[in-house]
Amino acid sequence: YVIGSLPQLTRLDGNQITASERIQANQQLPEIRARLVVAAKERVRAKGGDPTLVGAELVPDQEVNSDGEEELYGWSAEIRTADYKRDEKKKQKEKEEEEAEFEVLEVRPGARLPPPPLLDAP
């Protein structure tokens, strides 16, 4: 796929690309692209997106909802920003939950600390 898609490429993985490899790649390129489109449509469908947009020249604007738990699928800057915001909220929530697990003790000068909890011996 790479050799057929990039005609200006002269080396791949440190090896010179031969004329026969280039001819073979160009002959197989349409079939490979067709398989990739099918795989991409299946992936988009599995993620809940619109598979008819795969390979489309013009992708219509998509509504972005970063506040919801709904998984959005797409490649626009708005969707990527919404994904980032959703991930940041998730990280913040996990951090708050982790901090809530620990009991915070207020210690005054001269006060005695309670004894540590006993651990069960194995």
JSON list of C-alpha atoms in Angstrom, two decimals:
[
{"chain": "A", "resi": 1, "resn": "TYR", "atom": "CA", "xyz": [0.00, 0.00, 0.00]},
{"chain": "A", "resi": 2, "resn": "VAL", "atom": "CA", "xyz": [2.72, 2.46, 0.95]},
{"chain": "A", "resi": 3, "resn": "ILE", "atom": "CA", "xyz": [4.77, 1.89, -2.22]},
{"chain": "A", "resi": 4, "resn": "GLY", "atom": "CA", "xyz": [1.70, 2.23, -4.43]},
{"chain": "A", "resi": 5, "resn": "SER", "atom": "CA", "xyz": [0.43, 5.33, -2.62]},
{"chain": "A", "resi": 6, "resn": "LEU", "atom": "CA", "xyz": [3.73, 7.20, -2.60]},
{"chain": "A", "resi": 7, "resn": "PRO", "atom": "CA", "xyz": [5.27, 7.16, -6.08]},
{"chain": "A", "resi": 8, "resn": "GLN", "atom": "CA", "xyz": [8.08, 9.51, -4.99]},
{"chain": "A", "resi": 9, "resn": "LEU", "atom": "CA", "xyz": [9.26, 7.00, -2.34]},
{"chain": "A", "resi": 10, "resn": "THR", "atom": "CA", "xyz": [12.64, 5.49, -3.26]},
{"chain": "A", "resi": 11, "resn": "ARG", "atom": "CA", "xyz": [13.48, 3.56, -0.08]},
{"chain": "A", "resi": 12, "resn": "LEU", "atom": "CA", "xyz": [11.35, 1.67, 2.41]},
{"chain": "A", "resi": 13, "resn": "ASP", "atom": "CA", "xyz": [12.71, 0.33, 5.71]},
{"chain": "A", "resi": 14, "resn": "GLY", "atom": "CA", "xyz": [16.23, 1.04, 4.48]},
{"chain": "A", "resi": 15, "resn": "ASN", "atom": "CA", "xyz": [15.81, -0.98, 1.26]},
{"chain": "A", "resi": 16, "resn": "GLN", "atom": "CA", "xyz": [15.75, 0.38, -2.27]},
{"chain": "A", "resi": 17, "resn": "ILE", "atom": "CA", "xyz": [12.35, -0.04, -3.95]},
{"chain": "A", "resi": 18, "resn": "THR", "atom": "CA", "xyz": [12.71, -1.99, -7.17]},
{"chain": "A", "resi": 19, "resn": "ALA", "atom": "CA", "xyz": [10.76, -1.39, -10.38]},
{"chain": "A", "resi": 20, "resn": "SER", "atom": "CA", "xyz": [9.05, -4.77, -10.07]},
{"chain": "A", "resi": 21, "resn": "GLU", "atom": "CA", "xyz": [7.93, -3.98, -6.49]},
{"chain": "A", "resi": 22, "resn": "ARG", "atom": "CA", "xyz": [6.53, -0.66, -7.69]},
{"chain": "A", "resi": 23, "resn": "ILE", "atom": "CA", "xyz": [4.63, -2.32, -10.59]},
{"chain": "A", "resi": 24, "resn": "GLN", "atom": "CA", "xyz": [3.25, -4.99, -8.29]},
{"chain": "A", "resi": 25, "resn": "ALA", "atom": "CA", "xyz": [2.21, -2.37, -5.71]},
{"chain": "A", "resi": 26, "resn": "ASN", "atom": "CA", "xyz": [0.43, -0.28, -8.35]},
{"chain": "A", "resi": 27, "resn": "GLN", "atom": "CA", "xyz": [-1.43, -3.36, -9.61]},
{"chain": "A", "resi": 28, "resn": "GLN", "atom": "CA", "xyz": [-2.58, -4.32, -6.09]},
{"chain": "A", "resi": 29, "resn": "LEU", "atom": "CA", "xyz": [-3.35, -0.80, -4.88]},
{"chain": "A", "resi": 30, "resn": "PRO", "atom": "CA", "xyz": [-7.05, -0.64, -5.95]},
{"chain": "A", "resi": 31, "resn": "GLU", "atom": "CA", "xyz": [-7.81, -3.96, -4.22]},
{"chain": "A", "resi": 32, "resn": "ILE", "atom": "CA", "xyz": [-5.96, -2.92, -1.06]},
{"chain": "A", "resi": 33, "resn": "ARG", "atom": "CA", "xyz": [-7.77, 0.43, -0.95]},
{"chain": "A", "resi": 34, "resn": "ALA", "atom": "CA", "xyz": [-11.13, -1.31, -1.37]},
{"chain": "A", "resi": 35, "resn": "ARG", "atom": "CA", "xyz": [-10.34, -3.65, 1.55]},
{"chain": "A", "resi": 36, "resn": "LEU", "atom": "CA", "xyz": [-9.24, -0.70, 3.69]},
{"chain": "A", "resi": 37, "resn": "VAL", "atom": "CA", "xyz": [-12.47, 1.18, 2.99]},
{"chain": "A", "resi": 38, "resn": "VAL", "atom": "CA", "xyz": [-14.52, -1.88, 3.98]},
{"chain": "A", "resi": 39, "resn": "ALA", "atom": "CA", "xyz": [-12.49, -2.28, 7.18]},
{"chain": "A", "resi": 40, "resn": "ALA", "atom": "CA", "xyz": [-12.82, 1.43, 7.97]},
{"chain": "A", "resi": 41, "resn": "LYS", "atom": "CA", "xyz": [-16.59, 1.33, 7.48]},
{"chain": "A", "resi": 42, "resn": "GLU", "atom": "CA", "xyz": [-16.86, -1.67, 9.80]},
{"chain": "A", "resi": 43, "resn": "ARG", "atom": "CA", "xyz": [-14.79, 0.15, 12.42]},
{"chain": "A", "resi": 44, "resn": "VAL", "atom": "CA", "xyz": [-16.90, 3.31, 12.15]},
{"chain": "A", "resi": 45, "resn": "ARG", "atom": "CA", "xyz": [-20.10, 1.26, 12.39]},
{"chain": "A", "resi": 46, "resn": "ALA", "atom": "CA", "xyz": [-18.77, -0.55, 15.49]},
{"chain": "A", "resi": 47, "resn": "LYS", "atom": "CA", "xyz": [-18.00, 2.82, 17.09]},
{"chain": "A", "resi": 48, "resn": "GLY", "atom": "CA", "xyz": [-21.51, 4.10, 16.35]},
{"chain": "A", "resi": 49, "resn": "GLY", "atom": "CA", "xyz": [-20.54, 6.46, 13.55]},
{"chain": "A", "resi": 50, "resn": "ASP", "atom": "CA", "xyz": [-21.94, 6.92, 10.07]},
{"chain": "A", "resi": 51, "resn": "PRO", "atom": "CA", "xyz": [-20.14, 4.48, 7.75]},
{"chain": "A", "resi": 52, "resn": "THR", "atom": "CA", "xyz": [-21.39, 6.31, 4.66]},
{"chain": "A", "resi": 53, "resn": "LEU", "atom": "CA", "xyz": [-18.93, 9.13, 5.47]},
{"chain": "A", "resi": 54, "resn": "VAL", "atom": "CA", "xyz": [-15.90, 6.87, 5.04]},
{"chain": "A", "resi": 55, "resn": "GLY", "atom": "CA", "xyz": [-14.22, 7.86, 1.81]},
{"chain": "A", "resi": 56, "resn": "ALA", "atom": "CA", "xyz": [-16.58, 10.81, 1.36]},
{"chain": "A", "resi": 57, "resn": "GLU", "atom": "CA", "xyz": [-15.12, 13.93, -0.22]},
{"chain": "A", "resi": 58, "resn": "LEU", "atom": "CA", "xyz": [-17.11, 16.32, 1.96]},
{"chain": "A", "resi": 59, "resn": "VAL", "atom": "CA", "xyz": [-17.95, 15.34, 5.51]},
{"chain": "A", "resi": 60, "resn": "PRO", "atom": "CA", "xyz": [-20.90, 17.29, 6.93]},
{"chain": "A", "resi": 61, "resn": "ASP", "atom": "CA", "xyz": [-20.54, 19.13, 10.22]},
{"chain": "A", "resi": 62, "resn": "GLN", "atom": "CA", "xyz": [-21.12, 16.91, 13.21]},
{"chain": "A", "resi": 63, "resn": "GLU", "atom": "CA", "xyz": [-22.73, 17.92, 16.45]},
{"chain": "A", "resi": 64, "resn": "VAL", "atom": "CA", "xyz": [-20.24, 17.83, 19.29]},
{"chain": "A", "resi": 65, "resn": "ASN", "atom": "CA", "xyz": [-21.38, 17.08, 22.83]},
{"chain": "A", "resi": 66, "resn": "SER", "atom": "CA", "xyz": [-18.41, 17.00, 25.21]},
{"chain": "A", "resi": 67, "resn": "ASP", "atom": "CA", "xyz": [-20.60, 17.04, 28.32]},
{"chain": "A", "resi": 68, "resn": "GLY", "atom": "CA", "xyz": [-22.33, 13.76, 27.65]},
{"chain": "A", "resi": 69, "resn": "GLU", "atom": "CA", "xyz": [-21.03, 10.26, 28.09]},
{"chain": "A", "resi": 70, "resn": "GLU", "atom": "CA", "xyz": [-21.79, 9.49, 24.46]},
{"chain": "A", "resi": 71, "resn": "GLU", "atom": "CA", "xyz": [-18.81, 8.31, 22.43]},
{"chain": "A", "resi": 72, "resn": "LEU", "atom": "CA", "xyz": [-18.36, 10.52, 19.39]},
{"chain": "A", "resi": 73, "resn": "TYR", "atom": "CA", "xyz": [-16.43, 9.31, 16.39]},
{"chain": "A", "resi": 74, "resn": "GLY", "atom": "CA", "xyz": [-14.78, 11.56, 13.87]},
{"chain": "A", "resi": 75, "resn": "TRP", "atom": "CA", "xyz": [-11.64, 13.38, 12.92]},
{"chain": "A", "resi": 76, "resn": "SER", "atom": "CA", "xyz": [-12.61, 17.03, 13.14]},
{"chain": "A", "resi": 77, "resn": "ALA", "atom": "CA", "xyz": [-10.86, 19.41, 15.50]},
{"chain": "A", "resi": 78, "resn": "GLU", "atom": "CA", "xyz": [-14.12, 19.92, 17.40]},
{"chain": "A", "resi": 79, "resn": "ILE", "atom": "CA", "xyz": [-14.54, 16.22, 18.06]},
{"chain": "A", "resi": 80, "resn": "ARG", "atom": "CA", "xyz": [-10.91, 15.83, 19.10]},
{"chain": "A", "resi": 81, "resn": "THR", "atom": "CA", "xyz": [-11.32, 18.78, 21.49]},
{"chain": "A", "resi": 82, "resn": "ALA", "atom": "CA", "xyz": [-14.48, 17.21, 22.90]},
{"chain": "A", "resi": 83, "resn": "ASP", "atom": "CA", "xyz": [-12.62, 13.91, 23.35]},
{"chain": "A", "resi": 84, "resn": "TYR", "atom": "CA", "xyz": [-9.82, 15.71, 25.18]},
{"chain": "A", "resi": 85, "resn": "LYS", "atom": "CA", "xyz": [-12.25, 17.53, 27.49]},
{"chain": "A", "resi": 86, "resn": "ARG", "atom": "CA", "xyz": [-14.13, 14.30, 28.23]},
{"chain": "A", "resi": 87, "resn": "ASP", "atom": "CA", "xyz": [-10.86, 12.51, 29.05]},
{"chain": "A", "resi": 88, "resn": "GLU", "atom": "CA", "xyz": [-9.74, 15.36, 31.31]},
{"chain": "A", "resi": 89, "resn": "LYS", "atom": "CA", "xyz": [-13.06, 15.26, 33.20]},
{"chain": "A", "resi": 90, "resn": "LYS", "atom": "CA", "xyz": [-12.68, 11.50, 33.61]},
{"chain": "A", "resi": 91, "resn": "LYS", "atom": "CA", "xyz": [-9.13, 11.88, 34.94]},
{"chain": "A", "resi": 92, "resn": "GLN", "atom": "CA", "xyz": [-10.26, 14.61, 37.36]},
{"chain": "A", "resi": 93, "resn": "LYS", "atom": "CA", "xyz": [-13.13, 12.47, 38.60]},
{"chain": "A", "resi": 94, "resn": "GLU", "atom": "CA", "xyz": [-10.79, 9.49, 39.14]},
{"chain": "A", "resi": 95, "resn": "LYS", "atom": "CA", "xyz": [-8.34, 11.74, 41.01]},
{"chain": "A", "resi": 96, "resn": "GLU", "atom": "CA", "xyz": [-11.11, 13.05, 43.26]},
{"chain": "A", "resi": 97, "resn": "GLU", "atom": "CA", "xyz": [-12.32, 9.52, 43.97]},
{"chain": "A", "resi": 98, "resn": "GLU", "atom": "CA", "xyz": [-8.78, 8.42, 44.79]},
{"chain": "A", "resi": 99, "resn": "GLU", "atom": "CA", "xyz": [-8.30, 11.37, 47.15]},
{"chain": "A", "resi": 100, "resn": "ALA", "atom": "CA", "xyz": [-11.65, 10.64, 48.82]},
{"chain": "A", "resi": 101, "resn": "GLU", "atom": "CA", "xyz": [-10.41, 7.16, 49.75]},
{"chain": "A", "resi": 102, "resn": "PHE", "atom": "CA", "xyz": [-7.88, 8.62, 52.15]},
{"chain": "A", "resi": 103, "resn": "GLU", "atom": "CA", "xyz": [-9.02, 10.08, 55.46]},
{"chain": "A", "resi": 104, "resn": "VAL", "atom": "CA", "xyz": [-7.62, 13.54, 56.08]},
{"chain": "A", "resi": 105, "resn": "LEU", "atom": "CA", "xyz": [-6.62, 14.21, 59.68]},
{"chain": "A", "resi": 106, "resn": "GLU", "atom": "CA", "xyz": [-6.24, 17.67, 61.02]},
{"chain": "A", "resi": 107, "resn": "VAL", "atom": "CA", "xyz": [-3.33, 17.76, 63.45]},
{"chain": "A", "resi": 108, "resn": "ARG", "atom": "CA", "xyz": [-2.95, 20.55, 65.96]},
{"chain": "A", "resi": 109, "resn": "PRO", "atom": "CA", "xyz": [0.30, 21.26, 67.74]},
{"chain": "A", "resi": 110, "resn": "GLY", "atom": "CA", "xyz": [0.54, 19.10, 70.88]},
{"chain": "A", "resi": 111, "resn": "ALA", "atom": "CA", "xyz": [-2.29, 16.79, 69.81]},
{"chain": "A", "resi": 112, "resn": "ARG", "atom": "CA", "xyz": [-1.81, 13.05, 69.91]},
{"chain": "A", "resi": 113, "resn": "LEU", "atom": "CA", "xyz": [-2.31, 11.08, 66.75]},
{"chain": "A", "resi": 114, "resn": "PRO", "atom": "CA", "xyz": [-4.62, 8.08, 66.81]},
{"chain": "A", "resi": 115, "resn": "PRO", "atom": "CA", "xyz": [-2.88, 4.71, 66.62]},
{"chain": "A", "resi": 116, "resn": "PRO", "atom": "CA", "xyz": [-2.50, 3.27, 63.12]},
{"chain": "A", "resi": 117, "resn": "PRO", "atom": "CA", "xyz": [-5.00, 0.61, 62.10]},
{"chain": "A", "resi": 118, "resn": "LEU", "atom": "CA", "xyz": [-4.01, -2.96, 62.78]},
{"chain": "A", "resi": 119, "resn": "LEU", "atom": "CA", "xyz": [-3.15, -5.02, 59.74]},
{"chain": "A", "resi": 120, "resn": "ASP", "atom": "CA", "xyz": [-4.25, -8.61, 59.46]},
{"chain": "A", "resi": 121, "resn": "ALA", "atom": "CA", "xyz": [-1.27, -10.92, 59.62]},
{"chain": "A", "resi": 122, "resn": "PRO", "atom": "CA", "xyz": [-0.99, -13.39, 56.73]}
]
